[in-house]
Amino acid sequence: MNFFEHQAAARRGSGRLVLLFVLAVAGIVLAVDLATLLFTGSWGATAAATVGTLLVIALGSLYRIASLRGGGAVVAAQMGGTFVPEDTRDPSLRRLRNVVEEIAIASGVPVPRLFVMEQEAGINAFAAGYSPSDAAIAVTRGALDRLNRDELQGVIAHEFAHVLNGDMRLNIRLIGLLFGILMLSLIGQRILIYGRLGRSREGTPVLVAALVAMAVGAIGVFFGRMIKAGVSRQRELLADASAVQFTRQTRGLAGALKKIGGLDAGSKLQDKADAEEVSHMLFGPGAALSGLFATHPPLVERIRRLEPTFDARQLQQLEARWRTTPPDGLAEDVALGFAARDAGAAGGPPPLPPADAQVLVTPPMVARQVAAPAEDDYRRAHDLVEGLGEELRALARQRDAVMPLLVGLLLDPDVAVASRQRSEVVARCGEPMAQQAFELRRLHLEGLHPALRLPLASLAFPVLRQRPRPELETFLDTIDAMVHTDGRVSVFEYCLSCLVQVQVREALDPSRHARFGRNKATGVRQEFATLLAVLAQAGHPDAPMQAQRAYLAGLQRVLPRDHLPYAPPAEGVQALDAVWAPLDALVPAAKEMLVEALVDAVSSDQRVSVPEAELLRTVCAVLHCPLPALLERS
């Protein structure tokens, strides 16, 4: 399946989850009603029990969902995760951050927040969040210590598949819904543990009610495990396949699975309650569940899908070897030659294509690349990160430098315009930020290769999202004022400011952006026309006839029976502000068609330039269809 088919499957999975939840609730209510009728013989009491049970389940689910409104970072922290700072110098954490940053840039998605579960010796990981802008990836200490770079990359690529395919939203909703159907069991347990009424005759009814609640709660546990198993198993196989597609090699992912099978700690988590709640989200089984309740396919089956000739007896041999000499991931990196990659390449940064380079593309090729980076995308992502230089990368990871750095990227080459922009920055953020931004511009950003500007911003976004809400609101206002200082907005200015807006808004209120699209293409004709006209005009600013041909090429693919005239909006790229919400709410199949239409428009002359590539990637990012850097593949 491609990205859009994965999205459609996730949407169907969301509907199936609601149906299974309703059936589970019905089973619990029926059990409570039967118990009430048996003990009281009163239909009135039975009706009251029905209402009470529904209230308990509903309130439990709403409470848990509300507790997760903060998104992926909240889930990771509740699991005992420790945040990994962007400027960490710890070798294992630096390796983890390098791997994640390379995959994020290769995939075209924001760099997620990183956490390490320091107390967990097993090899495991999970991704959580409502949207890519809000995503968090957590790995266990065992994964950092035992996996080499290839294996860690395979595990992280598996988790990125969940980020890209929409699985995270389904997983986080599942936590909330399942908490509701487990509430009766939890209430019964608390009454038995803390209640004292059971010691007297008056407390007998309460004791009986607690036992009944636990018995009925067992039904909730049963349904909860069945739901998680039904939702999770197939998606784990799909994530394995996506990880292989991303990295174009099986040895890393297969090696990680072998180490899970060959080490005593395996993938188990120490806290059984946490493992039970998030078992459907984990890379490997976090708890000893099997058969119908297994949230993951058998380990040997997963390995054989990657290595068809694998013999299960090899796990016994690995287990015997590792019992005396456990694997050391960093030592393996040195032996395999991976260590130099994270220490920084010698001989300077790799060469990048010329700033005016163009690349030949076709619409189906680009649609297939959405959320599906190939091995050369990873190599190019590594080259892009190295091309930024260590000093610039360090600035992007510094809390006090990230805002001036983004402001510096938007400073106009024209001295008069830059002076007016400085006034806007000083009025909102103060003279020190303006001074720092101009200094960074002079020292690092003048002459920066165009292909490096958006990757640099991608590295800066995770640090930016950590700033307090009032500062972020002021910063967004500053960016908007800078962009509009001279009365015109360039393609790059719009791309960067739009991405900053999306990143910050989605990070501030992640749960508000957890919606699967339902719009059809026929319902957003004018939005299609506006978007295609802007892209065509941006690609051919001085050739209106070529721009019209580009517009019609895109329109023919997405709305072949409609006759919408080419009418580029007077406000240029700013007209796109009105189209994002309805287009982002398209069903996956319509989004796929839209992406192909966009490529038809920008590549009507069969080539894509730097401004066109930046605008195309920005459009795809805002519409949550992450696209690798096309131009850098030339």
PDB file of C-alpha atoms in Angstrom, residues 95 147-155 247 249 251-253 333 336 338:
ATOM      1  CA  ARG A  95      23.338   8.675  17.578  1.00  0.00           C
ATOM      2  CA  LEU A 147      21.226  -2.116  18.888  1.00  0.00           C
ATOM      3  CA  ASN A 148      23.788  -0.951  16.354  1.00  0.00           C
ATOM      4  CA  ARG A 149      23.038   2.003  14.089  1.00  0.00           C
ATOM      5  CA  ASP A 150      21.467  -0.081  11.298  1.00  0.00           C
ATOM      6  CA  GLU A 151      19.204  -1.850  13.776  1.00  0.00           C
ATOM      7  CA  LEU A 152      18.251   1.377  15.531  1.00  0.00           C
ATOM      8  CA  GLN A 153      17.454   2.929  12.164  1.00  0.00           C
ATOM      9  CA  GLY A 154      15.188  -0.029  11.358  1.00  0.00           C
ATOM     10  CA  VAL A 155      13.292   0.381  14.644  1.00  0.00           C
ATOM     11  CA  THR A 247      15.674   1.967   4.435  1.00  0.00           C
ATOM     12  CA  GLN A 249      17.491  -3.061   3.561  1.00  0.00           C
ATOM     13  CA  ARG A 251      19.275  -6.490   7.986  1.00  0.00           C
ATOM     14  CA  GLY A 252      18.687  -3.656  10.467  1.00  0.00           C
ATOM     15  CA  LEU A 253      15.070  -4.451  11.319  1.00  0.00           C
ATOM     16  CA  ASP A 333      29.051   0.587  15.231  1.00  0.00           C
ATOM     17  CA  LEU A 336      30.899  -1.985  11.210  1.00  0.00           C
ATOM     18  CA  PHE A 338      29.025   3.350  11.417  1.00  0.00           C
TER      19      PHE A 338
END
